[in-house]
Tab-separated table of C-alpha atoms and ligand atoms in Angstrom:
chain	number	residue	atom	x	y	z
K	1	MET	CA	0.000	0.000	0.000
K	2	ALA	CA	1.364	3.456	-0.952
K	3	LYS	CA	2.404	5.628	1.968
K	4	ILE	CA	0.264	8.670	2.812
K	5	THR	CA	1.956	11.972	1.917
K	6	HIS	CA	-0.912	14.444	2.248
K	7	LEU	CA	-2.879	15.638	5.257
K	8	SER	CA	-6.652	15.499	4.866
K	9	GLY	CA	-9.895	14.915	6.769
K	10	SER	CA	-9.634	15.188	10.527
K	11	TRP	CA	-5.858	14.719	10.742
K	12	PRO	CA	-4.870	18.420	11.126
K	13	GLN	CA	-7.372	18.788	13.996
K	14	TRP	CA	-6.204	15.500	15.522
K	15	ILE	CA	-2.598	16.759	15.567
K	16	ALA	CA	-3.597	20.136	17.027
K	17	ASP	CA	-5.848	18.584	19.704
K	18	ASN	CA	-3.277	16.036	20.834
K	19	LEU	CA	-0.458	18.570	21.018
K	20	ALA	CA	-2.773	20.871	22.990
K	21	ARG	CA	-3.540	18.129	25.516
K	22	GLY	CA	0.169	17.543	26.097
K	23	CYS	CA	0.991	14.501	23.954
K	24	THR	CA	4.604	14.496	22.835
K	25	PRO	CA	5.197	15.187	19.132
K	26	ALA	CA	7.097	11.898	18.938
K	27	SER	CA	4.080	9.894	20.061
K	28	LEU	CA	1.923	11.527	17.364
K	29	VAL	CA	4.490	10.726	14.668
K	30	GLU	CA	4.576	7.145	15.902
K	31	ALA	CA	0.769	6.858	15.645
K	32	MET	CA	0.751	8.367	12.143
K	33	VAL	CA	3.509	6.035	10.918
K	34	ARG	CA	1.469	3.134	12.232
K	35	ASP	CA	-1.471	4.443	10.209
K	36	ASN	CA	0.649	4.265	7.030
K	37	PHE	CA	1.900	7.858	6.845
K	38	GLU	CA	5.288	8.260	5.179
K	39	PRO	CA	7.637	8.778	8.193
K	40	SER	CA	9.376	12.016	7.076
K	41	PHE	CA	6.009	13.480	6.062
K	42	ALA	CA	4.513	12.645	9.478
K	43	VAL	CA	7.459	14.353	11.194
K	44	LYS	CA	6.918	17.494	9.061
K	45	CYS	CA	3.175	17.582	9.795
K	46	VAL	CA	3.591	17.217	13.542
K	47	TYR	CA	6.646	19.389	14.071
K	48	GLY	CA	5.213	22.039	11.753
K	49	SER	CA	2.334	22.297	14.238
K	50	VAL	CA	4.436	22.464	17.398
K	51	GLN	CA	4.198	25.928	18.967
K	52	ALA	CA	7.446	26.184	20.910
K	53	PRO	CA	7.679	29.058	23.429
K	54	ALA	CA	9.508	31.965	21.785
K	55	ALA	CA	12.413	31.723	24.209
K	56	ALA	CA	12.848	28.055	23.503
K	57	GLN	CA	12.430	28.103	19.738
K	58	GLN	CA	14.411	25.220	18.354
K	59	SER	CA	14.731	23.930	14.838
K	60	ALA	CA	11.543	22.188	13.820
K	61	SER	CA	13.296	18.857	13.311
K	62	ALA	CA	14.776	18.858	16.831
K	63	GLY	CA	11.305	19.387	18.339
K	64	ALA	CA	11.285	19.815	22.099
K	65	TYR	CA	13.785	17.068	22.826
K	66	GLN	CA	16.642	18.257	25.029
K	67	TYR	CA	19.932	16.466	24.448
K	68	ASP	CA	21.637	15.545	27.728
K	69	THR	CA	25.293	14.688	28.010
K	70	PRO	CA	25.533	11.417	26.063
K	71	ARG	CA	25.786	8.217	28.063
K	72	LEU	CA	28.387	7.162	25.526
K	73	PRO	CA	31.480	9.251	26.383
K	74	GLU	CA	32.587	11.676	23.684
K	75	ASN	CA	36.031	11.636	22.044
K	76	VAL	CA	36.591	7.943	22.734
K	77	HIS	CA	37.858	5.752	19.900
K	78	GLN	CA	37.883	2.485	21.817
K	79	ILE	CA	36.044	1.035	24.787
K	80	GLN	CA	37.970	-1.399	26.953
K	81	THR	CA	35.371	-3.752	28.379
K	82	ASN	CA	36.053	-6.429	30.938
K	83	ASP	CA	37.108	-8.901	28.263
K	84	ARG	CA	37.297	-7.182	24.874
K	85	LEU	CA	38.526	-4.015	23.187
K	86	VAL	CA	35.703	-2.506	21.119
K	87	ARG	CA	36.303	0.097	18.404
K	88	VAL	CA	34.013	3.129	18.052
K	89	ALA	CA	34.062	3.459	14.258
K	90	MET	CA	31.570	6.317	13.795
K	91	ARG	CA	29.277	8.511	15.870
K	92	LEU	CA	26.587	11.162	15.691
K	93	THR	CA	25.582	13.523	18.484
K	94	GLN	CA	21.929	14.367	17.713
K	95	PRO	CA	20.685	11.744	18.172
K	96	VAL	CA	23.498	10.005	20.004
K	97	LEU	CA	24.348	7.102	17.727
K	98	ALA	CA	27.537	5.092	17.251
K	99	LEU	CA	28.895	2.175	15.303
K	100	PHE	CA	30.901	-0.356	17.328
K	101	GLU	CA	33.247	-2.801	15.621
K	102	ASN	CA	34.660	-5.990	17.102
K	103	LEU	CA	32.001	-6.135	19.811
K	104	LEU	CA	31.458	-9.875	19.441
K	105	ALA	CA	33.963	-12.455	18.203
K	106	PRO	CA	32.850	-14.484	15.154
K	107	ASP	CA	32.502	-17.643	17.265
K	108	GLU	CA	30.301	-15.770	19.772
K	109	CYS	CA	28.022	-14.710	16.905
K	110	ASP	CA	27.882	-18.290	15.647
K	111	GLU	CA	27.092	-19.602	19.111
K	112	LEU	CA	24.178	-17.157	19.560
K	113	VAL	CA	22.780	-18.251	16.183
K	114	ARG	CA	23.205	-21.934	17.038
K	115	LEU	CA	21.453	-21.565	20.410
K	116	SER	CA	18.615	-19.503	18.892
K	117	ARG	CA	17.843	-21.482	15.762
K	118	ILE	CA	16.035	-24.212	17.659
K	119	LYS	CA	13.664	-21.886	19.537
K	120	LEU	CA	12.589	-19.259	16.981
K	121	LYS	CA	9.016	-17.909	16.904
K	122	ARG	CA	7.390	-15.230	14.725
K	123	SER	CA	8.327	-11.746	16.069
K	124	THR	CA	5.630	-9.507	17.550
K	125	ILE	CA	5.102	-5.831	18.341
K	126	VAL	CA	3.311	-4.160	21.232
K	127	ASP	CA	-0.279	-3.256	20.292
K	128	PRO	CA	-0.501	0.511	20.971
K	129	ASN	CA	-4.002	0.234	22.418
K	130	THR	CA	-3.968	-2.968	24.432
K	131	GLY	CA	-0.269	-3.421	25.192
K	132	GLN	CA	-0.593	-7.061	24.081
K	133	GLU	CA	1.987	-8.689	21.803
K	134	ALA	CA	0.712	-8.805	18.189
K	135	VAL	CA	1.992	-10.298	14.919
K	136	ILE	CA	1.945	-7.739	12.062
K	137	PRO	CA	3.253	-7.751	8.477
K	138	ASN	CA	5.498	-4.732	9.247
K	139	ARG	CA	7.715	-7.020	11.271
K	140	SER	CA	8.434	-10.172	9.300
K	141	SER	CA	11.176	-11.839	11.285
K	142	ASP	CA	11.396	-14.751	13.676
K	143	GLY	CA	12.928	-14.251	17.066
K	144	THR	CA	13.727	-15.513	20.501
K	145	TYR	CA	15.094	-14.241	23.827
K	146	PHE	CA	17.727	-15.117	26.378
K	147	ALA	CA	16.886	-14.218	29.969
K	148	LEU	CA	19.318	-11.778	31.564
K	149	ASN	CA	22.362	-13.731	32.794
K	150	GLU	CA	20.712	-16.970	31.632
K	151	ASP	CA	24.011	-18.873	31.700
K	152	ALA	CA	27.741	-18.147	31.810
K	153	PHE	CA	27.945	-17.369	28.079
K	154	ILE	CA	25.004	-14.952	28.102
K	155	THR	CA	26.221	-13.377	31.362
K	156	ARG	CA	29.573	-12.608	29.723
K	157	LEU	CA	27.862	-10.981	26.726
K	158	ASP	CA	25.309	-9.085	28.853
K	159	ARG	CA	28.167	-7.642	30.912
K	160	ARG	CA	30.152	-6.531	27.854
K	161	ILE	CA	27.044	-5.056	26.228
K	162	ALA	CA	26.182	-3.077	29.378
K	163	GLU	CA	29.739	-1.748	29.443
K	164	VAL	CA	29.617	-0.394	25.892
K	165	MET	CA	26.123	1.032	26.488
K	166	HIS	CA	27.348	2.673	29.714
K	167	TRP	CA	24.229	1.573	31.556
K	168	PRO	CA	23.632	-0.946	34.388
K	169	VAL	CA	23.309	-4.565	33.296
K	170	GLU	CA	20.190	-4.967	35.552
K	171	ASN	CA	18.396	-2.282	33.521
K	172	GLY	CA	18.665	-4.391	30.377
K	173	GLU	CA	15.928	-6.532	28.898
K	174	GLY	CA	16.998	-10.047	27.976
K	175	LEU	CA	18.954	-10.282	24.736
K	176	GLN	CA	16.592	-10.627	21.774
K	177	ILE	CA	17.675	-12.564	18.670
K	178	LEU	CA	16.069	-11.878	15.273
K	179	TYR	CA	16.257	-13.937	12.116
K	180	TYR	CA	15.217	-12.536	8.723
K	181	GLN	CA	14.939	-14.506	5.504
K	182	VAL	CA	14.808	-12.963	2.002
K	183	GLY	CA	11.993	-10.373	2.049
K	184	GLY	CA	12.090	-10.165	5.858
K	185	GLU	CA	12.091	-6.638	7.261
K	186	TYR	CA	11.160	-4.456	10.214
K	187	LYS	CA	9.475	-1.274	8.969
K	188	PRO	CA	10.513	2.060	10.553
K	189	HIS	CA	9.464	2.302	14.184
K	190	TYR	CA	10.630	3.613	17.550
K	191	ASP	CA	12.030	1.329	20.188
K	192	TYR	CA	10.605	3.468	23.007
K	193	PHE	CA	7.012	3.076	24.165
K	194	PRO	CA	5.046	6.104	22.897
K	195	PRO	CA	4.020	7.842	26.124
K	196	ALA	CA	0.556	8.751	24.756
K	197	ASP	CA	-0.396	5.174	23.845
K	198	PRO	CA	-2.600	3.374	26.387
K	199	GLY	CA	-0.820	0.141	25.414
K	200	SER	CA	2.501	1.570	26.634
K	201	ARG	CA	1.353	1.770	30.252
K	202	PRO	CA	1.906	-1.860	31.319
K	203	HIS	CA	5.320	-1.843	29.644
K	204	LEU	CA	6.407	1.425	31.269
K	205	ALA	CA	5.384	0.043	34.669
K	206	ARG	CA	8.230	-2.471	34.502
K	207	GLY	CA	11.594	-0.691	34.492
K	208	GLY	CA	10.272	2.546	32.970
K	209	GLN	CA	10.940	3.812	29.448
K	210	ARG	CA	13.515	2.281	27.119
K	211	VAL	CA	16.489	4.637	26.883
K	212	SER	CA	18.854	3.074	24.353
K	213	THR	CA	19.238	0.247	21.856
K	214	LEU	CA	22.116	-1.859	20.598
K	215	VAL	CA	21.565	-3.888	17.412
K	216	ILE	CA	24.408	-6.415	17.028
K	217	TYR	CA	24.974	-8.082	13.648
K	218	LEU	CA	25.576	-11.809	13.934
K	219	ASN	CA	26.383	-12.425	10.254
K	220	ASP	CA	27.411	-10.643	7.061
K	221	VAL	CA	24.254	-10.330	4.958
K	222	ALA	CA	24.549	-11.220	1.252
K	223	GLY	CA	22.078	-8.496	0.205
K	224	GLY	CA	19.962	-5.800	1.913
K	225	GLY	CA	19.118	-5.906	5.614
K	226	ASP	CA	20.661	-2.538	6.485
K	227	THR	CA	19.461	-0.819	9.649
K	228	VAL	CA	18.049	2.449	8.319
K	229	PHE	CA	17.368	5.793	10.030
K	230	PRO	CA	15.019	7.699	7.662
K	231	GLU	CA	15.263	10.987	9.603
K	232	LEU	CA	19.051	10.886	9.472
K	233	LYS	CA	19.290	9.543	5.911
K	234	LEU	CA	21.614	6.960	7.410
K	235	SER	CA	21.951	3.304	6.527
K	236	VAL	CA	24.124	0.874	8.509
K	237	THR	CA	25.338	-2.207	6.654
K	238	PRO	CA	25.372	-5.395	8.737
K	239	GLN	CA	28.878	-6.577	9.575
K	240	LYS	CA	29.405	-9.701	11.646
K	241	GLY	CA	30.359	-8.797	15.230
K	242	ALA	CA	29.666	-5.054	14.785
K	243	ALA	CA	26.752	-3.133	16.313
K	244	VAL	CA	24.820	0.112	15.998
K	245	TYR	CA	24.026	1.929	19.242
K	246	PHE	CA	21.537	4.796	19.744
K	247	GLU	CA	20.003	6.774	22.640
K	248	TYR	CA	16.498	8.227	22.695
K	249	CYS	CA	15.290	9.029	26.213
K	250	ASN	CA	16.764	11.868	28.259
K	251	ARG	CA	16.830	12.459	32.025
K	252	GLN	CA	13.434	14.242	31.904
K	253	GLY	CA	11.915	11.199	30.204
K	254	GLN	CA	11.464	12.907	26.827
K	255	VAL	CA	11.863	10.657	23.784
K	256	ASP	CA	13.714	11.490	20.576
K	257	ALA	CA	11.704	11.036	17.357
K	258	ARG	CA	14.863	11.337	15.287
K	259	THR	CA	15.664	7.753	16.224
K	260	LEU	CA	12.983	6.394	13.892
K	261	HIS	CA	14.659	3.315	12.405
K	262	GLY	CA	13.951	0.039	10.667
K	263	GLY	CA	15.479	-3.102	9.252
K	264	ALA	CA	15.447	-2.898	5.437
K	265	PRO	CA	14.273	-5.978	3.519
K	266	VAL	CA	16.837	-8.739	3.097
K	267	THR	CA	17.365	-9.258	-0.639
K	268	ALA	CA	19.821	-12.177	-0.552
K	269	GLY	CA	20.893	-14.684	2.075
K	270	GLU	CA	19.723	-14.315	5.655
K	271	LYS	CA	20.198	-11.870	8.495
K	272	TRP	CA	20.719	-12.534	12.194
K	273	VAL	CA	20.869	-9.794	14.820
K	274	ALA	CA	20.879	-9.567	18.597
K	275	THR	CA	19.092	-6.569	20.120
K	276	LYS	CA	19.591	-5.157	23.630
K	277	TRP	CA	17.154	-2.584	25.020
K	278	MET	CA	18.039	-0.650	28.150
K	279	ARG	CA	15.401	0.752	30.547
K	280	GLN	CA	15.462	3.813	32.804
K	281	GLY	CA	15.410	1.600	35.872
K	282	ARG	CA	16.012	-1.968	36.891
K	283	TYR	CA	14.091	-4.367	34.624
K	284	GLY	CA	13.105	-6.898	37.262
D	301	LIG	O1	17.198	-5.979	12.548
D	301	LIG	C1	17.358	-4.775	12.523
D	301	LIG	O2	18.202	-4.233	11.777
D	301	LIG	C2	16.523	-3.945	13.412
D	301	LIG	C3	16.160	-2.737	12.967
D	301	LIG	C4	15.384	-1.974	13.770
D	301	LIG	C5	16.107	-4.387	14.657
D	301	LIG	C6	15.331	-3.533	15.410
D	301	LIG	N1	14.976	-2.344	14.985
D	301	LIG	C7	14.830	-3.880	16.739
D	301	LIG	O3	15.031	-5.038	17.164
D	301	LIG	O4	14.225	-3.014	17.402
D	302	LIG	ZN1	14.019	-1.159	16.590
């Protein structure tokens, strides 16, 4: 279905009403993208309607999000974790985003794939209204999870991952593994729970908002499968053992709509990734 790139009917009023009642611009963009709006167009519609106080006028694309000091330290080319030296190959500041190389050894990637293959299930999303897990065509991968510190191998990886994300290991959700075949994709979305969605409430009650994501590539993909950031015009090519990191929730609990991202369709071969989501608080 073609994406919507014009604003008609009750949409302008819907945007105005929801902004007036205090919904964050990011949550409105999220809802519009779910309703098949083209992501950049939705951002323009919503941010074009945001009336920032004169003193706090920011560029329309930055919206009201205030960038804190990044959790990921600036001016660092390498991160020495407990057991591995990880290279910071590239970074952005708004949003905070970085590419890590050499995060996992090839045999660690292979082991995660081997352990996951036997327990894959179709991936789900959180229904924005009910909060229940739902299967949708926008997310056509299979996946599985490892509980935090499930065994010695996972504990070692969880510790290293927490170190590069500069966030407590106990605030992490269990490592999620995703498997995409040719045609498999994850359409652009946010990893945070849109604060205005009723379905976000039960998820926010456990550990609070998600604050950052690490997508780790477990294989080199023969074709497609890039992790794409439409607002940044950025595309990250999967590379075995490397990872893309990004932050999207500041100390005030605001969320950053610039981190809209997706997994582009795989066009050849298969794609395996491991995803770590960090929460504001302990995810117990
Ligand atoms: O597989 C990916 O590249 C991808 C892209 C966007 C994974 C996720 N998001 C995710 O797991 O949230
Ligand atoms: Zn995601």
